[in-house]
C-alpha cells in the first residue's frame, strides 16, 4: 500500500456522509415553521477580556419567536412605548400646585385636622374666659355692672313712634337703622323687627315680636321680602292677642293679603324638649309668583320671664339651624322679641363661631346684639342660662377637653344654675304617653342628623 494514501477518505464514503448530513438538515427545516418576516438576530456581546468572570448573555427565546414580530404584537409594543414616553414627558406636579388644588376643591385631611384643633383652642379659651370672670366678680355681678345698664344705641326710632298701634310693648323701641324694611323704598312699611348681625359670622337673624291681629299681613310681607326659610316661634297662641299666624293643620291653607300659605306637614315632638315642626308651601301672588318652602319650629312651653326646662330646648333649635345652608336670615319670634328670642340668637351665634374655629367673646357679642336690638336680654336669668347652654354644647361637642377645664365647667355650672333653677318652665307631662329626654350627645354631635 502506498504510504501517501493512508490518510485519504474514499470517495464513496465521503458522498455517503454528505448525503446523511443533507437529510438531517432537510428534516430540521421541515420541523421549524418558516417565519413570515426575517428574524433579526441580536448580536452577542463579546465577553470583556479585562473581566475574568464575564458572562455572555444569550438573547431571549421569546424575543426570537416569530409571534413577537407579528403586526398585533408590534402595535401593542408601540402603544406601551408611547404611554411610557407620554408619562416621562409630562411635568411632575409640585407640592405647591397640589396644595392650591386642594384649596380650590375639598379640604385635605391635614386642613380638617387644623380646623378642628383651632376650634378646640377657641372653646378652651371661651371656658377660661368665663372661668376667670366667675372666680373674680362672678358672672352675675359682671352682668349687673357691665352689661345690663350699658348705654342703649343712640340711633333714632322715628318709625316706631309713628306706628304705635303696631307695637306690642311701648317701652321696647325699634331702632331705625336696623329695622326690617321692604326692598322697595317707595312703599311705606313698618314691622317691629330688627336685623341682628355679628362680626365674623355669616349667619344673620331677625328678632321680632309675636304678630298682632292687625299685623299678620306685615309679618308675611317680611318673610317674602327677606326670602326667609326658617322661623322659630317661642310663644303660646292661647289668647286672641297672640293669634296663630299660620295654618296649623296638614293640607290646610290661609291667605294673608297677597300671600298664600299651605301647610304641607306637621311633625309633633317625639321626645321631651323638642318642638313641633311645620312645613309650608309659600306663594307670593305677584307678577313672578314666587314659591318656596318654609319651615317653622314652634316650642310653646317657654313661659315669659322664665328659662326653658332644660338647656336641651335651645340646643335642639341650634341643632336644626346648623343644617341651614341658605344665606337668608333666620326669624326668631317671641312675645316682644327681646328675651327668649335674644337667648336663642345669642347661643346659636356663640356655638356657630366656636364650631367654625372663630373666637367668641361673650361680652363683645352681647354688646353687638344690644346695639342692634333695643333692650335685648334685660333679665340676668336669660344671660346666665345662655352661658350654661353654651357650656353644655362645648362639653358634648368637643371631645378633647382637658380634665382641668371639665372640672372648671362643672364648677361654673353649679354656681350660675343657682340663679335660674327656680325660674324654669316645666313641660306638661303626658302620663299615658310620657316622652323620653334626648341624650345630650345626640344634640351636640358634630354631624347632627
XYZ file of C-alpha atoms in Angstrom:
449
model
C 0.000 0.000 0.000
C 1.136 3.453 -0.816
C 2.027 5.398 2.328
C 0.815 8.640 0.795
C -2.717 7.296 0.520
C -3.081 6.082 4.141
C -4.950 9.266 5.311
C -7.249 9.676 2.340
C -11.078 9.124 2.672
C -12.616 7.002 -0.027
C -14.804 8.965 -2.365
C -17.745 6.618 -1.829
C -17.596 7.170 1.957
C -17.480 10.947 1.573
C -20.542 11.019 -0.668
C -22.459 8.840 1.770
C -21.627 11.116 4.749
C -22.570 14.233 2.808
C -25.933 12.717 1.871
C -26.758 11.877 5.507
C -25.903 15.419 6.553
C -28.217 16.917 3.928
C -31.093 14.654 5.001
C -30.764 15.717 8.651
C -30.765 19.413 7.713
C -33.815 18.965 5.487
C -35.770 17.299 8.305
C -34.817 20.110 10.671
C -36.114 22.757 8.227
C -39.455 20.987 7.871
C -39.876 20.727 11.664
C -39.337 24.500 12.164
C -42.152 26.818 10.811
C -40.859 29.454 8.497
C -41.349 32.967 9.968
C -43.399 35.425 7.982
C -40.710 38.043 8.470
C -36.968 37.507 8.602
C -35.618 37.076 12.100
C -33.299 39.785 13.275
C -30.542 38.160 15.247
C -29.363 40.064 18.260
C -25.606 40.272 18.116
C -23.900 38.653 21.050
C -21.738 40.918 23.155
C -18.260 39.532 23.443
C -17.005 38.940 26.894
C -14.558 41.529 28.074
C -11.022 40.323 28.270
C -10.369 42.551 31.245
C -13.030 40.796 33.327
C -12.176 37.248 34.170
C -15.683 36.110 35.093
C -17.592 37.895 32.337
C -20.810 36.170 31.321
C -22.192 36.134 27.804
C -25.937 36.901 27.853
C -27.886 34.982 25.248
C -30.893 36.561 23.522
C -34.322 35.785 24.963
C -36.064 32.922 23.167
C -39.341 34.848 23.448
C -37.903 37.819 21.595
C -36.674 35.491 18.852
C -40.043 33.763 18.449
C -41.970 34.569 15.263
C -45.061 35.721 17.289
C -43.041 38.576 18.821
C -42.730 40.178 15.397
C -46.373 39.842 14.319
C -48.263 43.109 13.444
C -50.505 42.802 16.543
C -47.526 42.389 18.860
C -45.772 45.336 17.237
C -48.847 47.538 17.716
C -49.146 46.596 21.402
C -45.446 47.244 21.906
C -45.686 50.672 20.242
C -48.666 51.633 22.440
C -46.735 50.687 25.577
C -43.714 52.676 24.451
C -45.853 55.738 23.636
C -47.543 55.512 27.032
C -44.188 55.400 28.808
C -42.867 58.340 26.757
C -46.016 60.347 27.474
C -45.618 59.735 31.201
C -41.956 60.715 31.095
C -42.617 63.917 29.132
C -45.489 65.095 31.386
C -44.375 67.664 34.014
C -44.186 66.441 37.590
C -46.642 68.454 39.771
C -45.004 70.431 42.545
C -46.208 70.324 46.144
C -47.370 73.967 45.876
C -49.580 73.129 42.893
C -51.153 70.221 44.781
C -51.783 72.481 47.743
C -53.524 75.090 45.601
C -55.722 72.444 44.016
C -56.747 71.187 47.430
C -57.697 74.695 48.461
C -59.900 75.147 45.418
C -61.563 71.784 45.967
C -62.250 69.860 49.134
C -60.208 70.277 52.277
C -57.406 67.829 52.834
C -57.146 65.705 55.952
C -54.424 67.985 57.302
C -56.529 71.123 56.835
C -59.528 69.478 58.504
C -57.394 68.469 61.471
C -56.043 72.024 61.730
C -59.596 73.423 61.720
C -60.595 71.023 64.489
C -57.562 71.997 66.559
C -58.388 75.669 66.096
C -61.995 75.065 67.159
C -60.761 73.180 70.230
C -58.480 76.075 71.169
C -61.308 78.596 70.786
C -63.596 76.511 73.000
C -60.860 76.227 75.646
C -60.349 79.977 75.508
C -64.077 80.576 76.000
C -64.119 78.332 79.093
C -61.057 80.052 80.538
C -62.604 83.488 79.965
C -65.880 82.519 81.648
C -63.975 80.833 84.486
C -61.854 83.930 85.048
C -64.975 86.108 85.397
C -66.765 83.613 87.632
C -63.836 83.228 90.043
C -63.472 87.022 90.200
C -66.549 89.236 90.383
C -68.828 86.335 89.215
C -70.912 86.293 86.040
C -73.947 87.551 87.921
C -72.117 90.661 89.159
C -70.423 91.191 85.796
C -73.783 91.211 84.031
C -75.335 93.651 86.514
C -72.407 96.085 86.433
C -71.181 95.890 82.820
C -73.945 94.586 80.547
C -77.377 95.304 81.986
C -77.037 99.084 82.161
C -74.805 99.557 79.147
C -75.785 102.554 77.044
C -78.509 101.807 74.544
C -77.949 102.603 70.896
C -78.239 106.326 70.227
C -79.869 105.632 66.878
C -83.315 107.108 66.299
C -86.603 105.208 66.338
C -88.920 107.568 64.452
C -90.806 104.798 62.617
C -91.544 103.167 65.964
C -93.060 106.428 67.224
C -95.216 106.896 64.107
C -96.629 103.338 64.271
C -97.538 102.902 67.929
C -100.558 100.728 67.043
C -98.188 98.145 65.514
C -96.016 97.816 68.627
C -96.791 95.225 71.274
C -94.757 96.904 74.032
C -94.412 100.727 74.012
C -91.194 100.511 76.052
C -89.320 98.295 73.576
C -88.085 100.587 70.814
C -87.461 99.526 67.228
C -84.207 101.096 66.034
C -84.500 102.774 62.632
C -81.027 101.796 61.463
C -81.539 98.042 61.859
C -85.309 97.687 61.480
C -86.551 95.464 58.669
C -87.658 97.456 55.628
C -89.126 96.442 52.293
C -86.765 96.423 49.332
C -88.957 98.959 47.544
C -88.167 102.344 49.159
C -91.360 103.870 47.726
C -93.598 101.681 49.909
C -94.270 102.854 53.460
C -93.797 99.741 55.546
C -93.216 99.101 59.232
C -92.930 95.999 61.381
C -91.418 95.710 64.833
C -88.439 93.600 63.754
C -84.681 94.203 63.651
C -81.759 92.669 61.813
C -79.021 91.232 64.051
C -75.581 90.518 62.620
C -72.301 89.564 64.277
C -68.732 90.175 63.194
C -67.073 87.155 61.530
C -70.348 85.218 61.361
C -72.111 84.700 58.034
C -75.474 83.731 59.530
C -77.875 86.612 60.149
C -81.029 86.871 62.245
C -84.252 88.840 62.571
C -85.640 89.297 66.092
C -89.324 90.176 66.105
C -92.398 90.278 68.318
C -95.399 87.964 68.004
C -97.624 89.456 65.272
C -100.639 91.438 66.425
C -104.089 90.697 64.930
C -103.607 93.699 62.643
C -100.023 92.938 61.556
C -100.333 89.379 60.189
C -100.002 90.561 56.590
C -96.976 92.669 57.556
C -95.290 89.611 59.031
C -95.666 87.557 55.847
C -94.617 90.529 53.738
C -91.354 90.496 55.700
C -90.999 86.728 55.135
C -91.464 87.223 51.388
C -89.198 90.253 51.063
C -86.316 88.810 53.116
C -86.630 85.367 51.452
C -86.878 83.684 54.858
C -86.780 79.874 55.003
C -86.658 79.219 58.786
C -88.903 80.636 61.533
C -88.549 79.923 65.263
C -91.699 80.620 67.302
C -91.448 80.692 71.115
C -94.934 81.822 72.144
C -98.150 80.041 73.032
C -101.122 81.256 70.991
C -103.893 80.684 73.524
C -105.415 84.163 73.585
C -106.791 86.492 70.937
C -103.900 88.903 71.456
C -101.495 86.165 70.310
C -103.175 84.883 67.139
C -101.949 81.859 65.213
C -100.379 83.382 62.121
C -100.062 80.191 60.041
C -102.165 77.135 59.082
C -101.536 74.601 61.849
C -103.175 71.503 60.349
C -101.941 69.407 57.411
C -103.490 70.063 53.984
C -104.944 73.426 55.054
C -104.120 76.899 53.830
C -104.563 80.536 54.753
C -104.350 83.796 52.842
C -102.610 86.850 54.259
C -103.291 89.577 51.722
C -101.382 88.622 48.601
C -99.552 85.781 50.364
C -100.738 82.168 50.242
C -99.533 79.693 52.913
C -100.279 75.980 52.539
C -99.457 73.523 55.357
C -97.734 70.509 53.873
C -96.996 68.568 57.047
C -96.971 68.781 60.838
C -94.420 66.730 62.792
C -95.188 66.614 66.538
C -92.339 66.179 69.042
C -91.391 62.569 69.764
C -89.161 63.393 72.729
C -89.077 65.903 75.557
C -87.752 69.429 74.991
C -88.466 69.254 71.284
C -90.698 71.420 69.139
C -93.443 70.915 66.595
C -92.131 71.237 63.057
C -94.323 72.703 60.308
C -93.532 72.586 56.617
C -95.231 75.233 54.455
C -95.521 75.966 50.761
C -95.353 79.736 50.482
C -96.566 81.623 47.396
C -96.377 85.376 46.906
C -99.060 86.358 44.387
C -97.286 88.812 42.108
C -96.115 89.079 38.508
C -93.404 86.447 39.048
C -95.477 84.421 41.564
C -92.600 83.347 43.784
C -92.897 79.952 45.510
C -90.667 78.317 48.129
C -90.640 76.023 51.162
C -90.630 77.424 54.705
C -90.049 75.513 57.942
C -91.404 76.731 61.271
C -90.265 75.338 64.636
C -92.767 76.011 67.410
C -91.945 75.493 71.087
C -94.945 76.649 73.195
C -93.746 75.733 76.718
C -91.330 78.612 77.336
C -93.212 80.965 79.652
C -92.394 84.656 79.835
C -89.824 85.730 82.486
C -88.500 82.172 82.811
C -85.890 79.984 81.151
C -86.691 76.652 79.466
C -86.875 73.456 81.483
C -83.525 72.295 80.123
C -80.653 73.583 78.026
C -81.701 70.874 75.563
C -84.575 73.099 74.366
C -82.251 75.724 72.896
C -79.675 73.146 71.782
C -82.391 71.351 69.813
C -83.054 74.593 67.916
C -79.324 75.171 67.413
C -79.022 71.643 66.021
C -81.721 72.375 63.425
C -80.197 75.711 62.445
C -76.789 74.076 61.941
C -78.285 72.274 58.929
C -79.256 75.581 57.343
C -77.245 76.249 54.177
C -79.010 79.258 52.644
C -77.932 82.857 53.235
C -81.407 84.062 54.185
C -81.884 85.373 57.742
C -83.412 83.237 60.486
C -86.541 84.779 62.032
C -86.781 84.241 65.801
C -90.077 85.356 67.335
C -91.179 85.608 70.957
C -93.659 87.877 72.754
C -91.629 91.102 72.437
C -88.564 89.833 70.570
C -86.050 90.794 73.268
C -85.639 87.943 75.793
C -86.378 84.402 74.571
C -85.501 85.404 71.000
C -82.281 87.028 72.177
C -81.235 83.915 74.108
C -81.705 81.641 71.083
C -79.843 84.047 68.787
C -77.015 84.568 71.271
C -76.482 80.837 71.921
C -76.657 79.927 68.231
C -74.152 82.643 67.322
C -71.637 81.588 70.001
C -71.939 77.870 69.157
C -71.610 78.530 65.414
C -68.474 80.612 65.904
C -66.830 78.082 68.215
C -67.661 75.237 65.834
C -66.044 77.207 62.982
C -62.875 77.898 64.967
C -63.660 81.599 65.443
C -63.090 83.324 68.762
C -66.384 84.026 70.544
C -66.097 86.753 73.169
C -69.292 86.642 75.232
C -69.014 90.330 76.208
C -68.421 91.604 72.667
C -71.241 89.525 71.167
C -73.675 90.729 73.828
C -72.812 94.372 73.099
C -73.187 93.855 69.339
C -76.634 92.389 69.879
C -77.718 95.175 72.259
C -76.643 97.854 69.744
C -78.894 96.391 67.044
C -81.952 95.393 69.076
C -83.130 97.617 71.888
C -83.345 96.132 75.406
C -82.370 92.587 74.464
C -81.749 90.197 77.354
C -82.705 92.629 80.095
C -83.101 89.775 82.587
C -79.994 88.178 84.063
C -81.515 84.700 84.113
C -81.583 84.675 80.282
C -77.926 85.698 80.135
C -76.809 83.107 82.697
C -78.891 80.373 81.082
C -77.305 81.253 77.726
C -73.827 80.734 79.181
C -74.911 77.423 80.739
C -76.302 76.255 77.382
C -73.060 77.117 75.572
C -71.022 75.250 78.193
C -73.190 72.165 77.688
C -72.629 72.451 73.943
C -68.857 72.655 74.419
C -68.819 69.713 76.829
C -70.558 67.328 74.432
C -69.433 68.758 71.086
C -65.668 68.979 71.625
C -64.239 65.668 72.783
C -60.668 66.764 73.556
C -61.276 68.996 76.571
C -58.619 68.634 79.289
C -59.783 67.381 82.680
C -58.996 70.672 84.481
C -61.325 72.554 82.109
C -64.064 69.952 82.590
C -63.830 70.458 86.354
C -63.894 74.212 85.837
C -67.037 73.951 83.705
C -68.753 71.843 86.363
C -67.922 74.460 88.976
C -69.280 77.283 86.795
C -72.489 75.387 86.033
C -73.083 74.670 89.717
C -72.574 78.319 90.596
C -74.708 80.019 87.927
C -77.541 77.470 87.986
C -78.485 78.745 91.446
C -79.666 81.994 89.846
C -82.190 80.455 87.443
C -83.042 76.958 88.691
C -86.198 78.234 90.421
C -87.367 80.123 87.315
C -87.619 77.291 84.818
C -90.636 76.430 82.670
C -91.621 72.802 83.089
C -93.207 70.905 80.227
C -96.615 69.289 80.794
C -96.349 65.537 81.425
C -98.485 63.101 79.476
C -98.959 60.181 81.868
C -100.329 57.873 79.161
C -97.567 58.598 76.671
C -94.588 60.013 78.569
C -91.789 61.334 76.395
C -88.148 60.489 76.964
C -85.430 63.093 77.121
C -82.991 63.115 74.162
C -79.356 62.332 75.014
C -77.168 65.414 75.166
C -74.511 63.803 72.990
C -77.027 63.412 70.172
C -77.922 67.116 70.272
C -74.322 68.318 70.226
C -72.582 65.822 67.943
C -70.598 67.319 65.078
C -72.599 65.668 62.293
C -76.020 66.253 63.752
C -78.762 64.395 61.909
